[in-house]
mmCIF file of C-alpha atoms in Angstrom:
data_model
loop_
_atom_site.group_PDB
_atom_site.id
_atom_site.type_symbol
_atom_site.label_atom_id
_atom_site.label_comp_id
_atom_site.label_asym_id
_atom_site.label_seq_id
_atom_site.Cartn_x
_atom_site.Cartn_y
_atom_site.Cartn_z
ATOM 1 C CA UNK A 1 58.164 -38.019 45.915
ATOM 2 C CA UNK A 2 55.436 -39.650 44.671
ATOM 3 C CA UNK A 3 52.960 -38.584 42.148
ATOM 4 C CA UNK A 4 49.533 -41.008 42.038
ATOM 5 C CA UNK A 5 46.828 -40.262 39.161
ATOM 6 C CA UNK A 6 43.222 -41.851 39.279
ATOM 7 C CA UNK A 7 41.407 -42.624 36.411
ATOM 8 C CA UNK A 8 38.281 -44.403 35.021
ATOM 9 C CA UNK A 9 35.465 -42.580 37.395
ATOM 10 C CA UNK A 10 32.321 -41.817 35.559
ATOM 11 C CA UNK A 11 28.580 -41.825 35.713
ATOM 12 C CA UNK A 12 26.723 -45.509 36.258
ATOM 13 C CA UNK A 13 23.474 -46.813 37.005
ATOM 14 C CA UNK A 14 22.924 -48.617 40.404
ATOM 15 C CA UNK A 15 24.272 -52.134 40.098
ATOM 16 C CA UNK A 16 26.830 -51.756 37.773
ATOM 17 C CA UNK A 17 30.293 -52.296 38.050
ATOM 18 C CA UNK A 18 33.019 -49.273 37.391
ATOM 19 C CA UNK A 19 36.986 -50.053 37.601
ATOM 20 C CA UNK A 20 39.066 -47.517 39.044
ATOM 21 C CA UNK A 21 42.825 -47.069 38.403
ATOM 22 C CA UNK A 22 45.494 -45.363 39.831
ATOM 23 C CA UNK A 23 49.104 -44.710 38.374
ATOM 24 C CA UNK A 24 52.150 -43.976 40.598
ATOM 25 C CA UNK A 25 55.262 -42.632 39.751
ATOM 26 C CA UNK A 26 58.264 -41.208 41.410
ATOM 27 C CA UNK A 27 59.127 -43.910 43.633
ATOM 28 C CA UNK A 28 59.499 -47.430 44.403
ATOM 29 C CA UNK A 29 56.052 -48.602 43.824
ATOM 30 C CA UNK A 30 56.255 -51.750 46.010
ATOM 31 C CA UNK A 31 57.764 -49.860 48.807
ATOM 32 C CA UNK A 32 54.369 -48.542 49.397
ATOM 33 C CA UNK A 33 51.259 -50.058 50.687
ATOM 34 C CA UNK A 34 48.491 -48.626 48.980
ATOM 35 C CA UNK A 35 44.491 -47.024 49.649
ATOM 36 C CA UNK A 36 41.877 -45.832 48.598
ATOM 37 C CA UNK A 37 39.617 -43.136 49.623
ATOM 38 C CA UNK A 38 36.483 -41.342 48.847
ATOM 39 C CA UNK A 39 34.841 -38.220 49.805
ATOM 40 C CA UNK A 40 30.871 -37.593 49.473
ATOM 41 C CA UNK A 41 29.156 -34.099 48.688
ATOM 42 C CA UNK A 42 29.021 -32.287 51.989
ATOM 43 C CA UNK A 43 31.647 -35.053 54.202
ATOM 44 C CA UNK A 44 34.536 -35.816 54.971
ATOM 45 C CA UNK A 45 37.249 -37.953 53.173
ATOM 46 C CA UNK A 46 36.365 -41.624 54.643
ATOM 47 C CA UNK A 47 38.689 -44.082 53.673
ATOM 48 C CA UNK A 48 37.363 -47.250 51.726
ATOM 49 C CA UNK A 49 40.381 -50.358 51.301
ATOM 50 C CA UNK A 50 44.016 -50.966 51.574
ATOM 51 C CA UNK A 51 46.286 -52.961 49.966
ATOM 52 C CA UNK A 52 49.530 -54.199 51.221
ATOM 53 C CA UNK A 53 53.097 -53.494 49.542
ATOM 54 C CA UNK A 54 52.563 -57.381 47.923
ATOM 55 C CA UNK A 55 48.990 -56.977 47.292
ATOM 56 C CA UNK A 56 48.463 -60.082 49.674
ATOM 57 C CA UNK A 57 46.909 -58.658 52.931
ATOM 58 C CA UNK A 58 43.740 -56.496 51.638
ATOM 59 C CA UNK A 59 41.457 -54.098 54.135
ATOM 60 C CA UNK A 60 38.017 -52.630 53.466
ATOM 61 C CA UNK A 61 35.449 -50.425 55.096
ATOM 62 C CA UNK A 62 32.192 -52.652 56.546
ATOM 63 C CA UNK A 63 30.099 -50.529 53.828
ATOM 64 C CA UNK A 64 31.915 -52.023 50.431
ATOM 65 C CA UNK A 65 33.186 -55.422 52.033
ATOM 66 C CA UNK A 66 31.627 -57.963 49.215
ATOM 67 C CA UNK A 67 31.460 -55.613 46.779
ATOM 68 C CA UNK A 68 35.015 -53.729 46.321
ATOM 69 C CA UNK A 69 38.056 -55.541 45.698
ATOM 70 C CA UNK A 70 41.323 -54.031 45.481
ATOM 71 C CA UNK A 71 44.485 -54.593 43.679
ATOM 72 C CA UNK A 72 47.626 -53.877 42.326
ATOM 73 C CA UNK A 73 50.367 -54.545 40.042
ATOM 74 C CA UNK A 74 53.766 -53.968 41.314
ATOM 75 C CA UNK A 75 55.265 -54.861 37.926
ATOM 76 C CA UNK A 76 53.127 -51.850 36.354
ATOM 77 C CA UNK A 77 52.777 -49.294 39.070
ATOM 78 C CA UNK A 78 48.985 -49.416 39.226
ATOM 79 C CA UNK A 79 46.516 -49.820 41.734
ATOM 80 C CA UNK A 80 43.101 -51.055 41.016
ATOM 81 C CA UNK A 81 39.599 -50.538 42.698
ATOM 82 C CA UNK A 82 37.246 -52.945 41.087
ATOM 83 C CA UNK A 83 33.405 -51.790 42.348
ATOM 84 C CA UNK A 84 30.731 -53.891 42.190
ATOM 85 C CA UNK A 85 27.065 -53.841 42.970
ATOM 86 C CA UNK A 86 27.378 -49.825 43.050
ATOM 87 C CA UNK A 87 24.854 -48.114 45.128
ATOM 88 C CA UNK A 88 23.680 -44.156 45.139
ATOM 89 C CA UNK A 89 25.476 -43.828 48.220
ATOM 90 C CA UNK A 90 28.655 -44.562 46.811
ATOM 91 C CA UNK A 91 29.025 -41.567 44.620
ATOM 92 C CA UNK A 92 31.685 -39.564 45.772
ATOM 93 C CA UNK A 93 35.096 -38.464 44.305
ATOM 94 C CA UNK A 94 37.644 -41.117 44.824
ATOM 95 C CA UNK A 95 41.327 -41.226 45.646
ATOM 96 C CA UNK A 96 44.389 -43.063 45.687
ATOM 97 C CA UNK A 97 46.836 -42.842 48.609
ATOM 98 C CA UNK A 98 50.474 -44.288 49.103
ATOM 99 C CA UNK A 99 51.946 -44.694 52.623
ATOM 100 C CA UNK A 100 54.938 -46.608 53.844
ATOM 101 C CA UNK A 101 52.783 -48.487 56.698
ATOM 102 C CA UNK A 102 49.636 -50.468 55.626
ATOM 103 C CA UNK A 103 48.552 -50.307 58.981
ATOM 104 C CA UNK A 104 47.856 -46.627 59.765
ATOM 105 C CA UNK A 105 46.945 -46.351 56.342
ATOM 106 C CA UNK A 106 43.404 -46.272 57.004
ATOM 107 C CA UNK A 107 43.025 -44.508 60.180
ATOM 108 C CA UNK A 108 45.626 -41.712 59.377
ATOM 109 C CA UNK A 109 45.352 -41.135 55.399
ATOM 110 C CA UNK A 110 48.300 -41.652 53.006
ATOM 111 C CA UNK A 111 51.655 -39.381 52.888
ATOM 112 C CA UNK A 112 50.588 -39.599 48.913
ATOM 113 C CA UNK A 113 47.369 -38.503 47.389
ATOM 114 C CA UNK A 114 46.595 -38.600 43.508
ATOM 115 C CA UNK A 115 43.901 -35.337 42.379
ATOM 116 C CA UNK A 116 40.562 -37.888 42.559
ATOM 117 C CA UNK A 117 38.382 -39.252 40.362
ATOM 118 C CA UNK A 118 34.347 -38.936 40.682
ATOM 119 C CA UNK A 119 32.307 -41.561 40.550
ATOM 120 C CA UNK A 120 28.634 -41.009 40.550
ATOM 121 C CA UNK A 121 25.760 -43.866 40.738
ATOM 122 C CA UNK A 122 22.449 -43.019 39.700
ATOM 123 C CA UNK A 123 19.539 -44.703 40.938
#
């Protein structure tokens, strides 16, 4: 079992950068590739990168490619969702995922989810 909390959502302008960060616990960290995920007012959970059990293989969704990076740090059991260049449209709650296989992990969600964080981008 596995038990994944998000922090460091928050309220920012559009253009400004926001870290997000997700602690896991309860399991072998590196075992797990990792995701994250976000769900906008009114839709459905889309997801938005993944990050492979080394952190060397990295997958995003078209809409945050250039501007999202994600990372993690096997050493600390954290995950890391640096945001760039935010946008309205990016306000959403946010999650963290684990799953054993990076590469379902974005098509079928992660056998893991932390509680969310929300992120909101004014214009």
């Amino acid at each position: 079992q596995v038990q994944l909390a998000e922090s460091g959502g928050g309220l920012v302008q559009a253009g400004d950068s926001l870290r997000l960060s997700c602690a896991a616990s309860g399991g072998m960290f590196s075992s797990y590739a990792m995701g994250w995920f976000r769900q906008a007012p009114g839709k459905e959970r889309s997801f938005v990168a993944a990050i492979s059990w080394e952190g060397d293989h990295t997958y995003y969704t078209g809409s945050v490619k250039g501007r999202f990076i994600a990372s993690r740090d096997n050493a600390k059991n954290m995950v890391y969702l640096q945001m760039n260049s935010l946008k309205p449209e990016d306000t959403a709650v946010y999650y963290c995922a684990a799953d054993p296989d990076y590469f379902t992990l974005s098509k079928a969600g992660g056998q893991y989810w932390g509680q969310g964080t929300q992120v909101t981008v004014s214009s």
